[in-house]
Structure formats: C-alpha cells, structure tokens
PDB file of C-alpha atoms in Angstrom:
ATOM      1  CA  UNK F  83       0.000   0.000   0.000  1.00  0.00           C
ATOM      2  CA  UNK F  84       1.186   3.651  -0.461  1.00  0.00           C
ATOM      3  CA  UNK F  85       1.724   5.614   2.759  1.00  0.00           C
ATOM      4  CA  UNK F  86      -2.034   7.666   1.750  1.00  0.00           C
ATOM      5  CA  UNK F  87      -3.758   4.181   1.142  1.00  0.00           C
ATOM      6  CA  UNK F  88      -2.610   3.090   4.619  1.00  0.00           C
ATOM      7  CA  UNK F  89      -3.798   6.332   6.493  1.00  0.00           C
ATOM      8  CA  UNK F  90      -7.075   5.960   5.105  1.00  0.00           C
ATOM      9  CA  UNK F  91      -6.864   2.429   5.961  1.00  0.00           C
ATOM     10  CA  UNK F  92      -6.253   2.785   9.927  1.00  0.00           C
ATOM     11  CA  UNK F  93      -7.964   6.310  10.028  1.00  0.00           C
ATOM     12  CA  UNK F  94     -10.200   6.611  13.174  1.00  0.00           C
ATOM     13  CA  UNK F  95      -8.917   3.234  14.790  1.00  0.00           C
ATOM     14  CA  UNK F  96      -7.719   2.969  19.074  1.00  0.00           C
ATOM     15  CA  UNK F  97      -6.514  -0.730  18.138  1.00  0.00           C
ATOM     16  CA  UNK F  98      -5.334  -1.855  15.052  1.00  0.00           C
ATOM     17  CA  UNK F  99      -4.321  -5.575  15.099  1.00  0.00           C
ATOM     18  CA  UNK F 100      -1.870  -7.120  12.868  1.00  0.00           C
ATOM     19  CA  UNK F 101      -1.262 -11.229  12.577  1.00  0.00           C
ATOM     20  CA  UNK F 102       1.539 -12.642  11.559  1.00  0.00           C
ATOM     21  CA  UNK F 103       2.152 -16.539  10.542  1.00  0.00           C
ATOM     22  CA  UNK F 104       5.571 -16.600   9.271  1.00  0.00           C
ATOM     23  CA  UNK F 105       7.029 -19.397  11.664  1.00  0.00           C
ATOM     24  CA  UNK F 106       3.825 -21.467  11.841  1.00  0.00           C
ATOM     25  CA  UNK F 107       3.469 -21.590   8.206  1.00  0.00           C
ATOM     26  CA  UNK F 108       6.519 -22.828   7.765  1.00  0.00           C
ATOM     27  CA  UNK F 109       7.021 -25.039  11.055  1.00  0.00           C
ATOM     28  CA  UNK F 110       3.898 -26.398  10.917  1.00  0.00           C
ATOM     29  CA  UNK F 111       4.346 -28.589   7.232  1.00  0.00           C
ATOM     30  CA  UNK F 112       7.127 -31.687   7.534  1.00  0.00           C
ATOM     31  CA  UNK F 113       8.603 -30.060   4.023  1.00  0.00           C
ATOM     32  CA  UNK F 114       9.369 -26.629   5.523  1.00  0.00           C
ATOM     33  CA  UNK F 115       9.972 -26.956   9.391  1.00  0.00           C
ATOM     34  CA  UNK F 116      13.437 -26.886   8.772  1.00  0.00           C
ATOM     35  CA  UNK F 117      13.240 -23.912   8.055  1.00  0.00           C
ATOM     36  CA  UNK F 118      11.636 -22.441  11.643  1.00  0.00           C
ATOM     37  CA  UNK F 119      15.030 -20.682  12.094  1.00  0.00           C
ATOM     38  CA  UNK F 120      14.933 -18.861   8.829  1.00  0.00           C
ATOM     39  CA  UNK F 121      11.193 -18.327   9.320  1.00  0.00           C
ATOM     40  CA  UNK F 122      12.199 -15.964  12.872  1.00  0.00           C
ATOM     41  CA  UNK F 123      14.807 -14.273  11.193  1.00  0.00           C
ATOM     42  CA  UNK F 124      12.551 -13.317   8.552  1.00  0.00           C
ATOM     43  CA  UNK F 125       9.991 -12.736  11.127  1.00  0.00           C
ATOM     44  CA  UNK F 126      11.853 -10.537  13.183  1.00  0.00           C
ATOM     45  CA  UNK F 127      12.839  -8.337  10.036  1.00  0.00           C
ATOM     46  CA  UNK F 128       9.118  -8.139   8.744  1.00  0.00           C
ATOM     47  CA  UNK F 129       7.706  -7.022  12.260  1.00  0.00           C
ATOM     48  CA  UNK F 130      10.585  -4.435  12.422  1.00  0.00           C
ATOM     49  CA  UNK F 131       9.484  -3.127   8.657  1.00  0.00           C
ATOM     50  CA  UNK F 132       5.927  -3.076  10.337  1.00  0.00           C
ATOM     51  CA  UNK F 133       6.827  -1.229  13.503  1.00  0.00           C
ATOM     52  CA  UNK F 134       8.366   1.576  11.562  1.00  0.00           C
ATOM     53  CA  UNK F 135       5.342   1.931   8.707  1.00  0.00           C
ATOM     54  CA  UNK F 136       3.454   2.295  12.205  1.00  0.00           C
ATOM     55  CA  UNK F 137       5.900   4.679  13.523  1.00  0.00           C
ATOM     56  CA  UNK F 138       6.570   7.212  10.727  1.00  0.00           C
ATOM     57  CA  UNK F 139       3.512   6.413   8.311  1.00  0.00           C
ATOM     58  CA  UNK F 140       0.857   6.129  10.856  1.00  0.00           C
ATOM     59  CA  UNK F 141       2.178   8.095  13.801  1.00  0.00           C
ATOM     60  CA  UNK F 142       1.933   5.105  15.839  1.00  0.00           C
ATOM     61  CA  UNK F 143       2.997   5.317  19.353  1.00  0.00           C
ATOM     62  CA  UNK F 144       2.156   2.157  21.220  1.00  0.00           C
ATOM     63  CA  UNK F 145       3.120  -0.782  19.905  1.00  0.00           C
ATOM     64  CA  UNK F 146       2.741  -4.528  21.398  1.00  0.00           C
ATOM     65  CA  UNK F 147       4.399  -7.394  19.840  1.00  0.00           C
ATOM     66  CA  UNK F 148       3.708 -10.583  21.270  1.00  0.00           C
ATOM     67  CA  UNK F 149       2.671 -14.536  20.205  1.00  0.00           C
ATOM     68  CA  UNK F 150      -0.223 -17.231  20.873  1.00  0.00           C
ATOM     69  CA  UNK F 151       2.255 -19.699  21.800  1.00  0.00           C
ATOM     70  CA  UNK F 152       6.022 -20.560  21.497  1.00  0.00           C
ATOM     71  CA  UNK F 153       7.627 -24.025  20.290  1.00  0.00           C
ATOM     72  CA  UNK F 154       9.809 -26.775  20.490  1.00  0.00           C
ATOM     73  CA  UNK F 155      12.249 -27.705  17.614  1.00  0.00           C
ATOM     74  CA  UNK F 156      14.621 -30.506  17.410  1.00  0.00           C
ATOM     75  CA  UNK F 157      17.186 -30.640  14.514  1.00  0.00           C
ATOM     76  CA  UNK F 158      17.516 -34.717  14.645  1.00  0.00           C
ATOM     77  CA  UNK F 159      14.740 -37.084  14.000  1.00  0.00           C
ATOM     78  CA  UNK F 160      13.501 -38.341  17.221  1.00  0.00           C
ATOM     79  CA  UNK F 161      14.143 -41.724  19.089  1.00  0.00           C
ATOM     80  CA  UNK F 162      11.274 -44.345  19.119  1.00  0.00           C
ATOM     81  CA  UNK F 163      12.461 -43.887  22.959  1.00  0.00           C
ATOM     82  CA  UNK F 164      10.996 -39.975  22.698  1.00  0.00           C
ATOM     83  CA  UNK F 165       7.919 -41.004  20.968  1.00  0.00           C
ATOM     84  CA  UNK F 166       4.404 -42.213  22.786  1.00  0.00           C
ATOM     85  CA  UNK F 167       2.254 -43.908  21.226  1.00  0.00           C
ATOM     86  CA  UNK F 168      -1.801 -43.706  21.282  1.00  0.00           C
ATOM     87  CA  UNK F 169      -1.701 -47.099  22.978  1.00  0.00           C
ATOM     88  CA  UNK F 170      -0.864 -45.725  25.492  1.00  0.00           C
ATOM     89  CA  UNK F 171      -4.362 -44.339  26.472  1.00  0.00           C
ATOM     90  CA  UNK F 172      -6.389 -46.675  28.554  1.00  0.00           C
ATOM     91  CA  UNK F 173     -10.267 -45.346  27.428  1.00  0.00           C
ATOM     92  CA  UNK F 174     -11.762 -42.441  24.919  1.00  0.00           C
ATOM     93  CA  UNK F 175      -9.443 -40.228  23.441  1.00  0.00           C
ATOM     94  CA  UNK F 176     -11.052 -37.179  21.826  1.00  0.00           C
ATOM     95  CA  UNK F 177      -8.439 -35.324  20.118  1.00  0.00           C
ATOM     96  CA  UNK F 178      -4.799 -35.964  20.015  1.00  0.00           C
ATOM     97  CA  UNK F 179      -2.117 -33.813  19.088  1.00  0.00           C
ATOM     98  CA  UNK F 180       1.698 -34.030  19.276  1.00  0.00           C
ATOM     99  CA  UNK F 181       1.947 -32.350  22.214  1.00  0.00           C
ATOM    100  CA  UNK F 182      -1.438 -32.742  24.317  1.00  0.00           C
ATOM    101  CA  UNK F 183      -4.680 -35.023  24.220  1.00  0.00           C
ATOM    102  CA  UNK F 184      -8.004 -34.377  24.894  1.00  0.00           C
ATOM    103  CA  UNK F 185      -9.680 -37.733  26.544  1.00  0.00           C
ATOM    104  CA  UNK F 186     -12.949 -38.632  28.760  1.00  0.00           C
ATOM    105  CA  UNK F 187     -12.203 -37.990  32.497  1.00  0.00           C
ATOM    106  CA  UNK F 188     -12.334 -42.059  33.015  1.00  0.00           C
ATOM    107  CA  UNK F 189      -9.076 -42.484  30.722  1.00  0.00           C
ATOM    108  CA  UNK F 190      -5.947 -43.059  31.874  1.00  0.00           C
ATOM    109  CA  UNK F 191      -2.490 -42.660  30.512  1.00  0.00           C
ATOM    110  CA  UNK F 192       0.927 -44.154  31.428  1.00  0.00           C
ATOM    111  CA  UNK F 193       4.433 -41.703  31.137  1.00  0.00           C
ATOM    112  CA  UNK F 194       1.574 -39.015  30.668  1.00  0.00           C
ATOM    113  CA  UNK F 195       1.048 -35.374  32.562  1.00  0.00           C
ATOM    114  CA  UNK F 196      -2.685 -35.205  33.566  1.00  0.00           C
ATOM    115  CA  UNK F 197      -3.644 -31.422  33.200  1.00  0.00           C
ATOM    116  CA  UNK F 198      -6.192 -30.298  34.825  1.00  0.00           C
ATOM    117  CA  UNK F 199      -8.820 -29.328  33.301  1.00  0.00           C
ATOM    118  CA  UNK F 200     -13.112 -28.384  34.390  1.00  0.00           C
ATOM    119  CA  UNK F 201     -14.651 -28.057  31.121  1.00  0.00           C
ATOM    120  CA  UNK F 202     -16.963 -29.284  28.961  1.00  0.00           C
ATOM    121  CA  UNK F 203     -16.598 -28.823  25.297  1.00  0.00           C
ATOM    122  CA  UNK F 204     -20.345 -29.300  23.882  1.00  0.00           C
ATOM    123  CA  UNK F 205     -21.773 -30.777  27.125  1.00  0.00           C
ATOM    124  CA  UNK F 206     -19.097 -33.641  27.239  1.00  0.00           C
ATOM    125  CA  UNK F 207     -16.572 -33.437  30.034  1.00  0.00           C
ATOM    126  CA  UNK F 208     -12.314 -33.608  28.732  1.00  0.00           C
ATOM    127  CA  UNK F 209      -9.486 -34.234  30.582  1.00  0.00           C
ATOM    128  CA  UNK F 210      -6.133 -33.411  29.217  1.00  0.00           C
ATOM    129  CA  UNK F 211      -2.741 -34.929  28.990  1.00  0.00           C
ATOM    130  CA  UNK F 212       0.860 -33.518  27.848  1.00  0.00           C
ATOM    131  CA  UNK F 213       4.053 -35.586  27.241  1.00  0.00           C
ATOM    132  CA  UNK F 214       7.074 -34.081  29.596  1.00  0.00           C
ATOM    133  CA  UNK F 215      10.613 -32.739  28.170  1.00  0.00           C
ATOM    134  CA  UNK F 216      10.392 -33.272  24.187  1.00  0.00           C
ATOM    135  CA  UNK F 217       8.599 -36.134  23.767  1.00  0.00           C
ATOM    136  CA  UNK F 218       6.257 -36.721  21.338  1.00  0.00           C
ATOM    137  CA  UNK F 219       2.441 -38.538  20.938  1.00  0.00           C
ATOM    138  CA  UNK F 220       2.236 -40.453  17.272  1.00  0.00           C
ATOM    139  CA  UNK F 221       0.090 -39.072  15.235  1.00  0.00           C
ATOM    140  CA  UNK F 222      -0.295 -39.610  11.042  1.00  0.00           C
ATOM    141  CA  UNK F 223       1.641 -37.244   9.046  1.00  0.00           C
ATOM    142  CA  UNK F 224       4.655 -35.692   9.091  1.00  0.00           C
ATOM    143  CA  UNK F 225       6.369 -32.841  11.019  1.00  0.00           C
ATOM    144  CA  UNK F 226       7.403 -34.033  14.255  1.00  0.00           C
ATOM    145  CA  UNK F 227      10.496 -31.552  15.075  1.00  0.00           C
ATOM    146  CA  UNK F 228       8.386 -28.375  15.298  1.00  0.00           C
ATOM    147  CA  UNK F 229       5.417 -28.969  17.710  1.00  0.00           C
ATOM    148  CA  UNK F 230       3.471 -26.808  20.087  1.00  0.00           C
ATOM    149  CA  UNK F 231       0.540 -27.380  22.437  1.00  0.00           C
ATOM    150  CA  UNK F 232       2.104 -28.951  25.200  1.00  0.00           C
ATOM    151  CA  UNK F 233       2.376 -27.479  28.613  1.00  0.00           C
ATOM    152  CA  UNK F 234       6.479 -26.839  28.342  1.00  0.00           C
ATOM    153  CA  UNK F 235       7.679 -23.509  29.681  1.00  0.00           C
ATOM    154  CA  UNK F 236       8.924 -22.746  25.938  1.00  0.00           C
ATOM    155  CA  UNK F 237       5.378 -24.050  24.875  1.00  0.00           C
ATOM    156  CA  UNK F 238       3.530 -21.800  27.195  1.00  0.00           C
ATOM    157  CA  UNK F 239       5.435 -18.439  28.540  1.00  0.00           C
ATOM    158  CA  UNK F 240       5.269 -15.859  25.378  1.00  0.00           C
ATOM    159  CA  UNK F 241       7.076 -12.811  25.306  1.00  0.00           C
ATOM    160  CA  UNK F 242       5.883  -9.311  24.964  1.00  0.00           C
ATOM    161  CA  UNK F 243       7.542  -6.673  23.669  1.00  0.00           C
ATOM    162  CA  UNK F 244       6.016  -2.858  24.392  1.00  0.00           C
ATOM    163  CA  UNK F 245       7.459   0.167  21.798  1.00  0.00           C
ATOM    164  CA  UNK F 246       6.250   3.212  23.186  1.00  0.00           C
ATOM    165  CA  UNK F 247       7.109   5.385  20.251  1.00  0.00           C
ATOM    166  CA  UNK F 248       7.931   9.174  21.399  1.00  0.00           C
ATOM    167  CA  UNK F 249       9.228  12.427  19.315  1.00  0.00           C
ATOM    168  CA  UNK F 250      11.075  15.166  20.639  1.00  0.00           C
ATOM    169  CA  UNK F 251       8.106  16.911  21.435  1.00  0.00           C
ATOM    170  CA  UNK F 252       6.832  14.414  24.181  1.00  0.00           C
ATOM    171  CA  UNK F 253       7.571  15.256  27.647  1.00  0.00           C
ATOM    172  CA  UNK F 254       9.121  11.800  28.584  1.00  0.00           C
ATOM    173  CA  UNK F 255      11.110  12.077  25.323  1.00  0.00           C
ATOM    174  CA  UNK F 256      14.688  10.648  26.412  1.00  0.00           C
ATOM    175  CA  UNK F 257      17.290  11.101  23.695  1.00  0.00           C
ATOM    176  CA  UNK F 258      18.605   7.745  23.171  1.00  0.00           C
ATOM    177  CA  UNK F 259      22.452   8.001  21.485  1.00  0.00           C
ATOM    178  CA  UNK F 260      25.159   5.270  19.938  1.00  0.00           C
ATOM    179  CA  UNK F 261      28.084   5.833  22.513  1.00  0.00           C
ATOM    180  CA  UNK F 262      30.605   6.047  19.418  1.00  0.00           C
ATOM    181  CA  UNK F 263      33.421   5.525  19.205  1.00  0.00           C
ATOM    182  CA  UNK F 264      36.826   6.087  21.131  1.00  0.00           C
ATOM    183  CA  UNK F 265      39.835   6.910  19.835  1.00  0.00           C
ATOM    184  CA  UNK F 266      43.242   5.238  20.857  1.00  0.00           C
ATOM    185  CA  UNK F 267      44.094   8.878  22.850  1.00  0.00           C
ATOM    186  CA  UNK F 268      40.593   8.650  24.419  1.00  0.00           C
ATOM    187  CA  UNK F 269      38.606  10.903  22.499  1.00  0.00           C
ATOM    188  CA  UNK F 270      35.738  10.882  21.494  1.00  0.00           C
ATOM    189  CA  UNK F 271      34.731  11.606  17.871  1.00  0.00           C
ATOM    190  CA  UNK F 272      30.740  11.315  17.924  1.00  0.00           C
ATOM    191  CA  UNK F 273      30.498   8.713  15.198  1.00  0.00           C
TER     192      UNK F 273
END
C-alpha cells in the first residue's frame, strides 16, 4: 500500500491488530519446518518493517508485539524412545495432538502429565494430557520436530515486547544516542 492508502486504511482506529504466521506456516508442514530458524529471522525483520510503517507512516505510538504460543524444535529425527504412542491411552481419546490429548475424564495414561482441566466442550466433560521434556504422541503425518501445544515452559510463557514510540516533542522524550566511538588517545569523535 502507499503511505495515503494506509492512512485511510487505519484512520479513526484505538486498536489496530496485525497477525503474523511466518514461523507457523513454515514449522507447521514436515517439508518446511526446517526452516523455523529462517522463518524468525525473517519474522523478526518483517515485524521491524511493520513497527516503523506504524511509527513514521501512521504516527503510531504504542506498539505490542507478542505470540499465541512458542515451540519446540529438534534438529535430529527423534528416538522411538521420545515417541508415545496412542496405545498408550487406557479409554476415549477425543483429540490428540503431538503435544497434548483431549480424553474422557475415566481415561488413563501411562508416562503421561494429567492437566487439569473443568470443562466441557459441547456438554461432554475432557481431561487433558501432555508428554514431559520433548517427547512426542504419534500421530499420522509428518512434522514431528516443530510442535506446540504442550504445557512446556517454551510451549507456554510468550514474550511481549512494548514500543512506546515518542518524538522530541513528548515530555518523557529521552534522547537515546550510539556511545561512538573512542579513539586510541581517548577521544571521542561522535560517530
């Protein structure tokens, strides 16, 4: 969009929400997720271009970068030895994922986490459970190195990242400055 296109776009918004799906698009398909590495680099660079069309197109001053969930990645293929499998489960298993399951509150499950849960989802009740460390439920398909879902700290615990966006006109404006760079006599030069 041209700078006038996106002005007209965001005129008379508070909140203006953005997603982003680099890293799960790629992460999320067997052919790609070795890529996840790339796919935050790239990330990183695209939410920077965004911040500063915000900044100086927009005149965007609060800014709030965050994500639904973070991820575990392993580089090797995993060990049958890391890998559970849906025998496991001892009753009704709703929904299984890589990382969690979704089962009737009767079911049991060996080398398992049992997470609490007091829902219903359509009137039935669920209770959950999540592999420990980096280990893995079977499931069909591929893609087994980047997973999410589970209850791991890296899983769960997202950060968020606040820009407050000030010009020299705002009265907690603080003039941030490179230190430069110091000469052998101990000058300094201002670069």
């Amino acid at each position: 969009m041209k700078k006038q296109e996106r002005r007209d776009l965001v005129a008379g918004k508070e909140i203006i929400y953005i997603y982003h799906n680099t890293i799960d698009a790629l992460g999320d398909k067997q052919a790609t997720e070795s890529k996840v590495f790339e796919a935050c680099e790239t990330a990183i660079s695209e939410l920077t271009g965004i911040v500063k069309i915000i900044v100086n197109d927009l005149s965007g001053i609060n800014i709030f970068i965050t994500a639904d969930h973070g991820f575990l990645y392993t580089y090797h293929p995993l060990a049958e030895s890391q890998k559970i499998s849906r025998q496991t489960f001892d009753g009704e298993v709703y929904e299984l994922g890589r990382r969690y399951a979704l089962v009737s509150p009767q079911t049991t499950a060996e080398y398992l986490l049992p997470v609490k849960t007091e829902w219903e989802v359509g009137g039935v009740p669920m209770k959950g459970y999540a592999p420990q460390d980096t280990v893995r439920i079977k499931v069909q398909g591929g893609g087994e190195n980047y997973v999410h879902g589970g209850i791991s700290l890296q899983e769960m615990v997202v950060p968020v990242i606040v820009y407050k966006g000030m010009r020299s006109g705002y009265k907690q404006y603080v003039e941030v400055q490179n230190p430069g760079r110091i000469h052998p006599q101990g000058l300094y030069d201002g670069r």
